[in-house]
JSON list of C-alpha atoms in Angstrom, two decimals:
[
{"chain": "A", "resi": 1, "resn": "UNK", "atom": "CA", "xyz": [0.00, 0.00, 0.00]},
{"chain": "A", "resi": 2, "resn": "UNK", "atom": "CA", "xyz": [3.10, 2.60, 0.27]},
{"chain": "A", "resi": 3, "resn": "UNK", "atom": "CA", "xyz": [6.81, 2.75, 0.18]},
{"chain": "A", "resi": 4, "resn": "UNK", "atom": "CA", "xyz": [9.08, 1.57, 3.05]},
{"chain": "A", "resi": 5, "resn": "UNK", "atom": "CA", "xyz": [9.50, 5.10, 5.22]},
{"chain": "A", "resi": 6, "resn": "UNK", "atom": "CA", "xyz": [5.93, 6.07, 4.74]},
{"chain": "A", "resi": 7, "resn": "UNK", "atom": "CA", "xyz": [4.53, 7.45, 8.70]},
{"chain": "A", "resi": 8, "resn": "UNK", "atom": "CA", "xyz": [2.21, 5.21, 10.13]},
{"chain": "A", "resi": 9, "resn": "UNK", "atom": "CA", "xyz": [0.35, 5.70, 13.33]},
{"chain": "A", "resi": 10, "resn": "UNK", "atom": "CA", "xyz": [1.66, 2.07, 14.45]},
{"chain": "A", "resi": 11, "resn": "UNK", "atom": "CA", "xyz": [5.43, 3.70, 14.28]},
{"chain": "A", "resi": 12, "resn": "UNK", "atom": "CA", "xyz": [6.71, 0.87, 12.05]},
{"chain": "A", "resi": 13, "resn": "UNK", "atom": "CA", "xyz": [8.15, 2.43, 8.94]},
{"chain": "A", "resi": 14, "resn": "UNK", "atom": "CA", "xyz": [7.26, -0.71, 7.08]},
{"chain": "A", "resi": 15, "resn": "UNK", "atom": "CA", "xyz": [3.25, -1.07, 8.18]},
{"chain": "A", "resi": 16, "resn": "UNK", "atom": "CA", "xyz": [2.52, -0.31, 4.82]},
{"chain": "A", "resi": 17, "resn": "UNK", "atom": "CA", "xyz": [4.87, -1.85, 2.55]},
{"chain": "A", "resi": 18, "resn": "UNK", "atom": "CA", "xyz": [4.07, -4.76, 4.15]},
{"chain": "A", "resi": 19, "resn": "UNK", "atom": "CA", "xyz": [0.25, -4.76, 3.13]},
{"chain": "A", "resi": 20, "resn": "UNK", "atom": "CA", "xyz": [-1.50, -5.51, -0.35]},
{"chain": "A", "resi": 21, "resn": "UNK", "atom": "CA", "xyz": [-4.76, -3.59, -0.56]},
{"chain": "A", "resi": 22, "resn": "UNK", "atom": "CA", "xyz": [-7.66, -6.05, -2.67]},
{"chain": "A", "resi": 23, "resn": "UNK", "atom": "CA", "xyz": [-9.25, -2.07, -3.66]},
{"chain": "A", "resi": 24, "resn": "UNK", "atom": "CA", "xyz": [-6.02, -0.63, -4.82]},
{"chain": "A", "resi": 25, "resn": "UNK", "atom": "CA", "xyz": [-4.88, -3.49, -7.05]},
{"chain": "A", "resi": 26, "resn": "UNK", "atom": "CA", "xyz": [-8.79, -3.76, -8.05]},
{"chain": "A", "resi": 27, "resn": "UNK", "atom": "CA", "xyz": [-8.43, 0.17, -9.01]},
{"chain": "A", "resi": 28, "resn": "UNK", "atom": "CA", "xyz": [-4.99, -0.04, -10.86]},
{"chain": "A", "resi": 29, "resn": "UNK", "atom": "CA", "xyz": [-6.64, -3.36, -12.71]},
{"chain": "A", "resi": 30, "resn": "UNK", "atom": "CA", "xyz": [-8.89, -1.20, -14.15]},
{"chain": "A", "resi": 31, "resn": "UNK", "atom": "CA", "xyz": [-6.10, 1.60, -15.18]},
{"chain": "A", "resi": 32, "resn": "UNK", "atom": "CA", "xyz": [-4.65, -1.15, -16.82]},
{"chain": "A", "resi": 33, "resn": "UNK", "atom": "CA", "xyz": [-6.82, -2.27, -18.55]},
{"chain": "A", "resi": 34, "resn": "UNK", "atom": "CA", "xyz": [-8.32, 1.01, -19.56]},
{"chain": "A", "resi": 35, "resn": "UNK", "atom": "CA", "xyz": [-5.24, 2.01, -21.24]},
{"chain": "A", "resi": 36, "resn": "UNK", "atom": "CA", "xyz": [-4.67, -1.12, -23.13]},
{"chain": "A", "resi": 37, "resn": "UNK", "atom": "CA", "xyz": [-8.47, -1.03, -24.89]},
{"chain": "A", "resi": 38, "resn": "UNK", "atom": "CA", "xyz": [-7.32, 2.80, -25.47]},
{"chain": "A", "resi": 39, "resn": "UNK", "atom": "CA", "xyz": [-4.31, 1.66, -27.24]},
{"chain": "A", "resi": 40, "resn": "UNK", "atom": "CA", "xyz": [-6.06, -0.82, -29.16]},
{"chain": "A", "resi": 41, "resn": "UNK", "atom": "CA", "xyz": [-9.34, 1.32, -29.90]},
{"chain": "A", "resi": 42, "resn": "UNK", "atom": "CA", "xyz": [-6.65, 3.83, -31.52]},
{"chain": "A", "resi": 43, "resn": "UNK", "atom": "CA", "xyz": [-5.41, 0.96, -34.00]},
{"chain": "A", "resi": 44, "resn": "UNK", "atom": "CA", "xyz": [-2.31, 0.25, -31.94]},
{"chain": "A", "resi": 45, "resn": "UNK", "atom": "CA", "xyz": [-0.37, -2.93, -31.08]},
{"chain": "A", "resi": 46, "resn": "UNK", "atom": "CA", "xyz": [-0.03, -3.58, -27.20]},
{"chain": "A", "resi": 47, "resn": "UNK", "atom": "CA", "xyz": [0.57, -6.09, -25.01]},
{"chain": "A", "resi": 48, "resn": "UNK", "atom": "CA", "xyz": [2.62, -4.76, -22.17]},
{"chain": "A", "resi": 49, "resn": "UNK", "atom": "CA", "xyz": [-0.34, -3.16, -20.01]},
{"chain": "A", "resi": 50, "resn": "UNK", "atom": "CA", "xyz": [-2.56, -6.32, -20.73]},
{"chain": "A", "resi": 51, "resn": "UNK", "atom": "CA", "xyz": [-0.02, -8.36, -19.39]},
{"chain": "A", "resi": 52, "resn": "UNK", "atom": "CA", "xyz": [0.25, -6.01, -16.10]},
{"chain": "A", "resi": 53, "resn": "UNK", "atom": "CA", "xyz": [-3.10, -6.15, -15.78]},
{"chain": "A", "resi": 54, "resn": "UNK", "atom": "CA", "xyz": [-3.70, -10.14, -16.25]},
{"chain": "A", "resi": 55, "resn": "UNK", "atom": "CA", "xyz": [-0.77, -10.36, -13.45]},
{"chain": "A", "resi": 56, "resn": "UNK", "atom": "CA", "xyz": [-2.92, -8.21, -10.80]},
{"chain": "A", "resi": 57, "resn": "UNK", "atom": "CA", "xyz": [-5.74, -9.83, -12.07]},
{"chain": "A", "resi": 58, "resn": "UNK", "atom": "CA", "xyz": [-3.82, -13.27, -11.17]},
{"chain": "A", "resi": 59, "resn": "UNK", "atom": "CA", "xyz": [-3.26, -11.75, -7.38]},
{"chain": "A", "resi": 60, "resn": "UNK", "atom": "CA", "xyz": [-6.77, -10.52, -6.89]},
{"chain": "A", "resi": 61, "resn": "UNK", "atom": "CA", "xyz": [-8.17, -14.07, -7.72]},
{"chain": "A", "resi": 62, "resn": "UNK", "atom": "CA", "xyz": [-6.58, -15.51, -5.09]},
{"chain": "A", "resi": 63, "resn": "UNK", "atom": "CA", "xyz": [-8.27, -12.63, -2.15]},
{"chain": "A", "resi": 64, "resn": "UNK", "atom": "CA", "xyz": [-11.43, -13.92, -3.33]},
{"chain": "A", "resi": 65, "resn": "UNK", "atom": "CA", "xyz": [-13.15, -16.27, -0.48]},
{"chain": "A", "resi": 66, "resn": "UNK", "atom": "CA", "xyz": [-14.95, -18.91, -2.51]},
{"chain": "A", "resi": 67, "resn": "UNK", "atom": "CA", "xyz": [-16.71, -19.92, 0.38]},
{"chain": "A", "resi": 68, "resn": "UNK", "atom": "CA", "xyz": [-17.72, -16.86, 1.50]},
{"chain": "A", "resi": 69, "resn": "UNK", "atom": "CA", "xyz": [-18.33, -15.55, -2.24]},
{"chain": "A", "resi": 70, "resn": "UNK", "atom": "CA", "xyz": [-16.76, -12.34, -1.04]},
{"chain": "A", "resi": 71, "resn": "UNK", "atom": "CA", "xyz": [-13.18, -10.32, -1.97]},
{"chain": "A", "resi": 72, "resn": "UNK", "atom": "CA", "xyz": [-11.18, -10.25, 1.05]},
{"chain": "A", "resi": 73, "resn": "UNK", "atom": "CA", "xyz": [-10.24, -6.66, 1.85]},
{"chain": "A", "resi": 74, "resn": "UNK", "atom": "CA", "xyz": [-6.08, -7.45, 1.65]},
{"chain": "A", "resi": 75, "resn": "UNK", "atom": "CA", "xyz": [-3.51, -9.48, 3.01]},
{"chain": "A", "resi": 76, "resn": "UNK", "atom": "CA", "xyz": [-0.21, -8.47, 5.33]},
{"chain": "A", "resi": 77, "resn": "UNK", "atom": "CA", "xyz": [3.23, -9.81, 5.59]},
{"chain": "A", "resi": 78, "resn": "UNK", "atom": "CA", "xyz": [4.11, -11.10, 8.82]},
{"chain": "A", "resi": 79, "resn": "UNK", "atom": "CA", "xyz": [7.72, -11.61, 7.98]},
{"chain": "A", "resi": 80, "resn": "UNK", "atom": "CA", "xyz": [7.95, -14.88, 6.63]},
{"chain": "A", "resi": 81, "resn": "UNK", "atom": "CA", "xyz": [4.60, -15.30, 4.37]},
{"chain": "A", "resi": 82, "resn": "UNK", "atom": "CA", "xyz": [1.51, -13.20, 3.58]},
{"chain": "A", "resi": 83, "resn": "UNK", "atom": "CA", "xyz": [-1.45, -13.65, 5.23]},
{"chain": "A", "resi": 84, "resn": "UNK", "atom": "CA", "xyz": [-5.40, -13.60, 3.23]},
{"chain": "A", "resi": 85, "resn": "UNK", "atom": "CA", "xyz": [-7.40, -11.32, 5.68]},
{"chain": "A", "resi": 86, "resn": "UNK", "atom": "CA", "xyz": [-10.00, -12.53, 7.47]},
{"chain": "A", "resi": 87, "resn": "UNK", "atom": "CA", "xyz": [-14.12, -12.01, 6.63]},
{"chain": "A", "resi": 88, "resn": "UNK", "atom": "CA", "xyz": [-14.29, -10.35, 9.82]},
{"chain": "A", "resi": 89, "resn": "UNK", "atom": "CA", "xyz": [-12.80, -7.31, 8.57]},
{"chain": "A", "resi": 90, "resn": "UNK", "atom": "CA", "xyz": [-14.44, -7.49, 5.54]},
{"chain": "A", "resi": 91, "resn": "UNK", "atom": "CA", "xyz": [-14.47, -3.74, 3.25]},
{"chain": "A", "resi": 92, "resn": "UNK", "atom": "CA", "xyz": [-17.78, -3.50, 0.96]},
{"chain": "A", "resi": 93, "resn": "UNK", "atom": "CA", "xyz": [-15.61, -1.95, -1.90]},
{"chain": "A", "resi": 94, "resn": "UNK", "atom": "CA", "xyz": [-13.49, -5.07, -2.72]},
{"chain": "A", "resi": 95, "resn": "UNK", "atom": "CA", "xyz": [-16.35, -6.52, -4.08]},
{"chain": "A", "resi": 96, "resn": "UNK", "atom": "CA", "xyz": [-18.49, -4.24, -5.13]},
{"chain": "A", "resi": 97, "resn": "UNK", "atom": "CA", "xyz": [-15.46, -2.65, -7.30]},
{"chain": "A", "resi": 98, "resn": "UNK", "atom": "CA", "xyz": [-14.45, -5.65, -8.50]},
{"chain": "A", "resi": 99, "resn": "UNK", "atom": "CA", "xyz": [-17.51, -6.34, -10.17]},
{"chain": "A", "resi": 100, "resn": "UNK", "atom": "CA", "xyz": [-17.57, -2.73, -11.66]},
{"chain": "A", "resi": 101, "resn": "UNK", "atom": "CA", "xyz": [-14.03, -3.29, -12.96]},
{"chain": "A", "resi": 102, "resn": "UNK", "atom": "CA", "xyz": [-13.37, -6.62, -13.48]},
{"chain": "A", "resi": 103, "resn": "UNK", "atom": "CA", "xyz": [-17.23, -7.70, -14.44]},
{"chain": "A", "resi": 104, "resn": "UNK", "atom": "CA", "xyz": [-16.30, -8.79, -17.99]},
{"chain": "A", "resi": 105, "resn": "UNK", "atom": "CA", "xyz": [-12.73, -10.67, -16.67]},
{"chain": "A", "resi": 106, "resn": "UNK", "atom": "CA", "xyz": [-15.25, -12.55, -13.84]},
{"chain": "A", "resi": 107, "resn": "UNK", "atom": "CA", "xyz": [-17.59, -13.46, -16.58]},
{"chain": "A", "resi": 108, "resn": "UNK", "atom": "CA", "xyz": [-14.99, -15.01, -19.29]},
{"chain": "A", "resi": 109, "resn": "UNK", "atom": "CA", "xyz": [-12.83, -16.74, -16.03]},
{"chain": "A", "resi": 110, "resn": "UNK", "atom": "CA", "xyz": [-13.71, -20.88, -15.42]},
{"chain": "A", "resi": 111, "resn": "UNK", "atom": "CA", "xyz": [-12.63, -19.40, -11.65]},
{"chain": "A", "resi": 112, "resn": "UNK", "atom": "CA", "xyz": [-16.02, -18.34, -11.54]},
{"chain": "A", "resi": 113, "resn": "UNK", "atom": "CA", "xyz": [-17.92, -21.13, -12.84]},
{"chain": "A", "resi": 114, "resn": "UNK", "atom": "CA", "xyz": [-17.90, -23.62, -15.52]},
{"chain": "A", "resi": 115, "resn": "UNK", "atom": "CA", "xyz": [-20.70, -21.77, -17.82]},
{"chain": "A", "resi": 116, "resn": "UNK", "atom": "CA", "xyz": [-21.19, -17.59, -18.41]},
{"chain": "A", "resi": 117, "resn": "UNK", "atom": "CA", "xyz": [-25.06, -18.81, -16.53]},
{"chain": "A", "resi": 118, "resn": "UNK", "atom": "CA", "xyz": [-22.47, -20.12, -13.80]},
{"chain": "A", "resi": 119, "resn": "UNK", "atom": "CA", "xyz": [-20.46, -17.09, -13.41]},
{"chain": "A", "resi": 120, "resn": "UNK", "atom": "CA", "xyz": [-23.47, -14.95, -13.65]},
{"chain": "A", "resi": 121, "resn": "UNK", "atom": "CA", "xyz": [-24.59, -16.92, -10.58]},
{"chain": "A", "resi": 122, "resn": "UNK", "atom": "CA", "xyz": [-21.98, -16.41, -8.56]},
{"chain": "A", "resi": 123, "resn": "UNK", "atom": "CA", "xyz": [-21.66, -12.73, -9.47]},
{"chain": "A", "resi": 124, "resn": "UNK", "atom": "CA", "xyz": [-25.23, -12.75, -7.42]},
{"chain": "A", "resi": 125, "resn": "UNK", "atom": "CA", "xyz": [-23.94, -14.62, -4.77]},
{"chain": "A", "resi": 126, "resn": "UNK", "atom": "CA", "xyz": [-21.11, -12.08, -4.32]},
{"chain": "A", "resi": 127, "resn": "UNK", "atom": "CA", "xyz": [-23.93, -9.09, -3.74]},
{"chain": "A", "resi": 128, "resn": "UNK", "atom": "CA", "xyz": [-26.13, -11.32, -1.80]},
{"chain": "A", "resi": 129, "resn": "UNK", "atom": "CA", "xyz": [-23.02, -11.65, 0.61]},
{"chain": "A", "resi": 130, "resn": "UNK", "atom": "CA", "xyz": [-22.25, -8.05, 0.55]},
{"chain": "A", "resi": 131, "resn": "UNK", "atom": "CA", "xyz": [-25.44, -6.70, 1.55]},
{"chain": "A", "resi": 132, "resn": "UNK", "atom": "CA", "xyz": [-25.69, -9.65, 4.46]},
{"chain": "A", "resi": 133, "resn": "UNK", "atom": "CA", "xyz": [-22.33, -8.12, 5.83]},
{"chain": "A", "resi": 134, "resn": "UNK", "atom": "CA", "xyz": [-22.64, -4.36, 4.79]},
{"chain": "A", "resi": 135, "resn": "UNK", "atom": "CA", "xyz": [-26.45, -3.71, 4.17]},
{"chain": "A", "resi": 136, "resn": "UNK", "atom": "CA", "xyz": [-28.58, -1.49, 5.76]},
{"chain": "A", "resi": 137, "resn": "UNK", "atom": "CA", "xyz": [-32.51, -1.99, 5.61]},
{"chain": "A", "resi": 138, "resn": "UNK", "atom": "CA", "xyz": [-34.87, 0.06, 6.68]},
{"chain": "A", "resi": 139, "resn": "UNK", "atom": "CA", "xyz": [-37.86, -0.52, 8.96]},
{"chain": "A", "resi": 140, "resn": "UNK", "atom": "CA", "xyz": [-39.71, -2.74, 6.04]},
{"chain": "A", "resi": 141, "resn": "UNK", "atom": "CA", "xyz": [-36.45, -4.52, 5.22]},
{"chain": "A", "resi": 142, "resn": "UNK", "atom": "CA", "xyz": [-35.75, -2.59, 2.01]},
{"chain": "A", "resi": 143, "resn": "UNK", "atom": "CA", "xyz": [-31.91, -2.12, 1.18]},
{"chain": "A", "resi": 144, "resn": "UNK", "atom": "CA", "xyz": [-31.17, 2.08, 1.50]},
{"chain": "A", "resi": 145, "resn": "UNK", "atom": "CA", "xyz": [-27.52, 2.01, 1.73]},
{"chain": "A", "resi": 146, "resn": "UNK", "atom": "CA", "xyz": [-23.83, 0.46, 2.19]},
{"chain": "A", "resi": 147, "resn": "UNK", "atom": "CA", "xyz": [-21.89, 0.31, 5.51]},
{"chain": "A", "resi": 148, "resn": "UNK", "atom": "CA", "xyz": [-18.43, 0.33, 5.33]},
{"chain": "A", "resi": 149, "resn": "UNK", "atom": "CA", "xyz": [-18.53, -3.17, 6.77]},
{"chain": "A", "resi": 150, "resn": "UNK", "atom": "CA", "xyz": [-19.68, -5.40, 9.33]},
{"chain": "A", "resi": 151, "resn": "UNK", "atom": "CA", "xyz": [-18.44, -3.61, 11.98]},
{"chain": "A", "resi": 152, "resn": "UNK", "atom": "CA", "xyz": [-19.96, -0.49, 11.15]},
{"chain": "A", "resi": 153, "resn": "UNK", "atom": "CA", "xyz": [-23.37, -1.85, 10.00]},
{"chain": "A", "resi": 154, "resn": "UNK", "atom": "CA", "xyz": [-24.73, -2.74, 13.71]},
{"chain": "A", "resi": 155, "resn": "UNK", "atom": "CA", "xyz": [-23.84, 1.51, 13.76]},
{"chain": "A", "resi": 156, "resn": "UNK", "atom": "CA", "xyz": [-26.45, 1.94, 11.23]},
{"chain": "A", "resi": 157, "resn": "UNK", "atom": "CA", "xyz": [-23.89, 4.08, 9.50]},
{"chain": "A", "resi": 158, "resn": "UNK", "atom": "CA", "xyz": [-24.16, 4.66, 5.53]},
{"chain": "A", "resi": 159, "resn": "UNK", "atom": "CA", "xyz": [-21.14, 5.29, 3.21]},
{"chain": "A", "resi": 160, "resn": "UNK", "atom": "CA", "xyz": [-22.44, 7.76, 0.44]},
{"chain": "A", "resi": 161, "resn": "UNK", "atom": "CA", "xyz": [-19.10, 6.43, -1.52]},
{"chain": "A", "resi": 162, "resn": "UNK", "atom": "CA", "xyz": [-19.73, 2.87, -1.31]},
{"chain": "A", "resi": 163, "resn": "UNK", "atom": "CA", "xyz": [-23.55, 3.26, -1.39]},
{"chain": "A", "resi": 164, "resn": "UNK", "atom": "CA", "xyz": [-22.87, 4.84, -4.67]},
{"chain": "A", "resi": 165, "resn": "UNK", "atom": "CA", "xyz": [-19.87, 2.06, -5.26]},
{"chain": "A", "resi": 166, "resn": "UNK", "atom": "CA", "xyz": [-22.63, 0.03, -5.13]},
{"chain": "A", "resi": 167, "resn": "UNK", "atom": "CA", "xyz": [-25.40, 0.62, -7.18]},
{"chain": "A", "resi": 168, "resn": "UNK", "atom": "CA", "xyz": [-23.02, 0.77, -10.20]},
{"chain": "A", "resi": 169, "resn": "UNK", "atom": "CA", "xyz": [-22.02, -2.95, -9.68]},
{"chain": "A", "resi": 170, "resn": "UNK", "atom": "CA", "xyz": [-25.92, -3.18, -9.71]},
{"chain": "A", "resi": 171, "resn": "UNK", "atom": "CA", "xyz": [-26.21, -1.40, -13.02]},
{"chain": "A", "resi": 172, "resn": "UNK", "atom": "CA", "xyz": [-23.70, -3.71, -14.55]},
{"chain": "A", "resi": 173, "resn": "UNK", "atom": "CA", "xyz": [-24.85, -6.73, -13.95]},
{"chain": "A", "resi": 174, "resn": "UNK", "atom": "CA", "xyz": [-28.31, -5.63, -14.71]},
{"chain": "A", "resi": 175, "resn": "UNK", "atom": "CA", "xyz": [-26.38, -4.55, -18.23]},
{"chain": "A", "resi": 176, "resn": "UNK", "atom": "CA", "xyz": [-24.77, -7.86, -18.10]},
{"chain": "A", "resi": 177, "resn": "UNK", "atom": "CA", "xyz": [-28.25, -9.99, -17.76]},
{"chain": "A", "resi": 178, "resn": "UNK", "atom": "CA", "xyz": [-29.38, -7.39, -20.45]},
{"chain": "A", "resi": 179, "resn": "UNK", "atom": "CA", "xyz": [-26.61, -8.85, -22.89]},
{"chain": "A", "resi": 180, "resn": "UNK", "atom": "CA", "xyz": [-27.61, -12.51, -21.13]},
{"chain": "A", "resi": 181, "resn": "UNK", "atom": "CA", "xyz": [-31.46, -11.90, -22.57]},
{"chain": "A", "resi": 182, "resn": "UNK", "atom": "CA", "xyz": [-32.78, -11.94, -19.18]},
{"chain": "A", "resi": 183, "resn": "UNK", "atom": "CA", "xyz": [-34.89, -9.15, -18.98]},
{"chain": "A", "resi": 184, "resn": "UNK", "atom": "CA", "xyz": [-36.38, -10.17, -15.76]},
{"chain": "A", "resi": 185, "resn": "UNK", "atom": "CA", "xyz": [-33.12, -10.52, -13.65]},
{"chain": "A", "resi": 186, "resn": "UNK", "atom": "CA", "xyz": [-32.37, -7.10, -15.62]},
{"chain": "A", "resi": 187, "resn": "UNK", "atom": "CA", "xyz": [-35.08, -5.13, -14.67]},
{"chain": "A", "resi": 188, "resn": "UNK", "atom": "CA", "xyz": [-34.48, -6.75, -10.79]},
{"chain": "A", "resi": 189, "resn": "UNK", "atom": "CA", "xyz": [-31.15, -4.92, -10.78]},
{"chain": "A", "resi": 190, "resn": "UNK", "atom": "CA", "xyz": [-32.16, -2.10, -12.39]},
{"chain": "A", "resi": 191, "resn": "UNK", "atom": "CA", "xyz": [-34.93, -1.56, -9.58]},
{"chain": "A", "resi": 192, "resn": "UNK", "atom": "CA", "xyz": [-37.33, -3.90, -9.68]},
{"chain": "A", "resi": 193, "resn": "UNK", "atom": "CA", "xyz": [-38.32, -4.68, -5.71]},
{"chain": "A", "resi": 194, "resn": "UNK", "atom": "CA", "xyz": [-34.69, -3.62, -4.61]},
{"chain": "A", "resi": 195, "resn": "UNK", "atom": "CA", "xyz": [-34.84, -0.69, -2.51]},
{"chain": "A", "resi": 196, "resn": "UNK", "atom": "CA", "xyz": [-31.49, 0.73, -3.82]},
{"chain": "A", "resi": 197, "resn": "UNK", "atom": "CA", "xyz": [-32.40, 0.64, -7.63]},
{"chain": "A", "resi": 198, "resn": "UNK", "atom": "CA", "xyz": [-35.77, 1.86, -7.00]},
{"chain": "A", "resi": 199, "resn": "UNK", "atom": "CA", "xyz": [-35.13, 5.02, -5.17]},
{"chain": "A", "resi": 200, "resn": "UNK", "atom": "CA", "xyz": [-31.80, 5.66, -6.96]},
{"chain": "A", "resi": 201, "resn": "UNK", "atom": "CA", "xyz": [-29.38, 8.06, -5.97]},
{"chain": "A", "resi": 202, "resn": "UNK", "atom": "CA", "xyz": [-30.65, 10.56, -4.11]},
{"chain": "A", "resi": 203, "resn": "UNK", "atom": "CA", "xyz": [-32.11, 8.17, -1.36]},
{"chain": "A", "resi": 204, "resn": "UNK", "atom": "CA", "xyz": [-28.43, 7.68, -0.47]},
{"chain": "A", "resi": 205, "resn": "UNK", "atom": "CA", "xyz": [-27.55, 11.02, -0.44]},
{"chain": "A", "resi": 206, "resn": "UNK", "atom": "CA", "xyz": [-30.76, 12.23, 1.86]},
{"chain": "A", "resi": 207, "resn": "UNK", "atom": "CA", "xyz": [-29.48, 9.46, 4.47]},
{"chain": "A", "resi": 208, "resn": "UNK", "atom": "CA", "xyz": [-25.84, 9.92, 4.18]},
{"chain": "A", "resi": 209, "resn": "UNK", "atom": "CA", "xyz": [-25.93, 13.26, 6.55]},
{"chain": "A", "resi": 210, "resn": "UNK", "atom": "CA", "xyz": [-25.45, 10.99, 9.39]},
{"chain": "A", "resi": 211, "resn": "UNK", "atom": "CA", "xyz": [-21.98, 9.71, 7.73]},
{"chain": "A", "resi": 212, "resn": "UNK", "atom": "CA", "xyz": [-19.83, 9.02, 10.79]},
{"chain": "A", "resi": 213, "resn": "UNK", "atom": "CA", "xyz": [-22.64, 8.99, 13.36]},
{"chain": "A", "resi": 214, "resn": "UNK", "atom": "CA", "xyz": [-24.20, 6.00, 14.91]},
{"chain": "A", "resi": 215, "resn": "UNK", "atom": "CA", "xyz": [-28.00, 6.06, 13.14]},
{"chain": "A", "resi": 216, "resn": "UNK", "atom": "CA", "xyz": [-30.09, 3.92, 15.64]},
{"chain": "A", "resi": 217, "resn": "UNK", "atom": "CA", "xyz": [-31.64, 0.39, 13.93]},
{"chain": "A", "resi": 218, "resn": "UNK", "atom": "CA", "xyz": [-35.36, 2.12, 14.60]},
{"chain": "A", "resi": 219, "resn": "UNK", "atom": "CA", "xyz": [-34.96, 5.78, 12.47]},
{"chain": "A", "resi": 220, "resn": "UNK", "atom": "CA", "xyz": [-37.50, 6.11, 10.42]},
{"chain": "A", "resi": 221, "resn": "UNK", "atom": "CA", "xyz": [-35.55, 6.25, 6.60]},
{"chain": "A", "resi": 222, "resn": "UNK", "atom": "CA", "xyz": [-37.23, 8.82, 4.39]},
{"chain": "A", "resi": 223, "resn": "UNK", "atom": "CA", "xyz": [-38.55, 8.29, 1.04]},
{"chain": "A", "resi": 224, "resn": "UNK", "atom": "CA", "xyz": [-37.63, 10.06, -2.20]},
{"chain": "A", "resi": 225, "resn": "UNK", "atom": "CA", "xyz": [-39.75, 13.19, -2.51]},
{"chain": "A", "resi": 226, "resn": "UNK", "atom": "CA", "xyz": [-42.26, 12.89, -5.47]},
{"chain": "A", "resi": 227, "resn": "UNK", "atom": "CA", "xyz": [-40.40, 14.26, -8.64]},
{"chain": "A", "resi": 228, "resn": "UNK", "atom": "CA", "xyz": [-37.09, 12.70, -8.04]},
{"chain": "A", "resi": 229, "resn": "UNK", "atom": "CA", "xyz": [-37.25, 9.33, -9.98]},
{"chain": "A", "resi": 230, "resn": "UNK", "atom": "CA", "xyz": [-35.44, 11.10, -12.81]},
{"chain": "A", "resi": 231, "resn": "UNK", "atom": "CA", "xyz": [-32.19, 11.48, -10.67]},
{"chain": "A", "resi": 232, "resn": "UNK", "atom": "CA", "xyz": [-32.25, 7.56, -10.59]},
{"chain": "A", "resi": 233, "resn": "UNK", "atom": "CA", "xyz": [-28.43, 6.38, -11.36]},
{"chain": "A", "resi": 234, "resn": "UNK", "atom": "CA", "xyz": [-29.66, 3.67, -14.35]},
{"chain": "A", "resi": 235, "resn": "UNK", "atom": "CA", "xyz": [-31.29, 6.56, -16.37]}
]
C-alpha cells in the first residue's frame, strides 16, 4: 500500500509496505486495462499493459473467499509469508469494485464457474453476501444504503461512496443480464423490488448526513420526494 518510510500511526516504517490492498490493485486493474483497450481502440499494437493487468488480475483471484463468495479486503506480511485477511474485517468496496471493474474478466474466467449462466450466478452470490455483511434496511427490510462493513453496519452508519460504489455494480450486472437476454433478472437490478435501484441516488444522499454517526436500527428512513425518480443512477 506505500513505500518503506511512509509514517504510520503504528510507528513501524514498514506497516505499509508490508500490506496488499484487494481495492487498490482492483483500481490499478482497471487503469490497466483502460489504457490497453485505449491503445487498441486507436489501432495500436499492445501487449505490455494487458499483461500487467492479467498479473494483478492473477493476485486478486486468489483474495477472493470462494466460500464466503466475497473479496477479502487485503492481506499483510508477517515476515515470513503473507497472510489472506480474514471475513471479519471485511471492506464493501473489494467486491463491489471488482464487479464494476473486473465484471467482464469474472464473466470469461472458469474461476467463476464452468458456464457464463455459472459465473453470472456467482456474481449474485457475491452481492447477496455483501449486503448480508454491509447492508442497511430500513424498517420494512428494504436495502437504503452500504456500511463500510460489518463492523460499522450494527452503527447503522451509511457510506455515500460505497452506497454509490454500489449501485453501479448493480447497473452492470443488470447490463450484463441485459446482454444474457434476461430481462427479468435485468429489470431486478435495475430496480425492480430492490430498494437501492428503485429510489436511486438521491435516497443515499438524503441518508448519508449521518456519515460518521451511529443512526439507531429504529430511524424512520425517508422516502424520495415525489419528482425525483429522474435522478435515478440507471437513467
Amino acid at each position: 500500500m506505500g513505500p518503506v518510510g511512509q509514517y504510520s500511526d503504528q510507528g513501524d516504517s514498514s506497516f505499509y509496505w508490508n500490506l496488499k490492498s484487494t481495492e487498490n490493485n482492483e483500481s490499478a486493474l482497471a487503469f490497466f486495462d483502460m489504457l490497453h483497450q485505449t491503445i487498441i481502440v486507436k489501432g495500436g499494437e499492445e501487449t505490455h499493459y494487458s499483461q500487467v493487468a492479467d498479473g494483478i488480475w492473477g493476485w486478486l483471484k486468489t483474495m477472493y473467499n470462494q466460500e464466503e463468495h466475497l473479496f477479502m479486503r487485503g492481506a499483510r506480511f508477517d515476515g515470513k509469508q503473507w497472510i489472506r485477511d480474514e471475513v471479519s474485517v471485511f471492506a464493501t468496496d473489494t467486491t463491489s469494485w471488482a464487479v464494476s471493474a473486473a465484471l467482464n474478466r469474472i464473466l470469461a474466467d472458469s474461476f467463476f464457474g464452468a458456464t457464463p449462466q455459472d459465473r453470472l450466478a456467482e456474481v449474485e452470490a457475491m452481492l447477496k453476501a455483501t449486503e448480508e455483511q454491509s447492508g442497511i434496511y430500513n424498517n420494512e427490510g428494504k436495502l437504503v444504503g452500504m456500511s463500510f462493513g460489518p463492523q460499522t453496519k450494527f452503527s447503522g452508519i451509511i457510506s455515500i461512496e460505497w452506497s454509490a460504489h454500489y449501485l453501479l455494480a448493480l447497473l452492470h450486472v443488470a447490463q450484463a443480464f441485459e446482454k444474457a437476454g434476461d430481462t427479468a433478472k435485468a429489470q431486478e437490478y435495475r430496480g425492480g423490488n430492490r430498494g437501492m435501484g428503485r429510489c436511486g441516488i438521491h435516497l443515499v444522499f438524503s441518508v448519508g448526513k449521518g456519515w460518521g454517526k451511529p443512526l439507531p436500527a429504529s430511524r424512520q428512513w425517508r422516502e424520495p420526494p415525489t419528482g425525483t425518480e429522474r435522478y435515478q443512477l440507471e437513467r
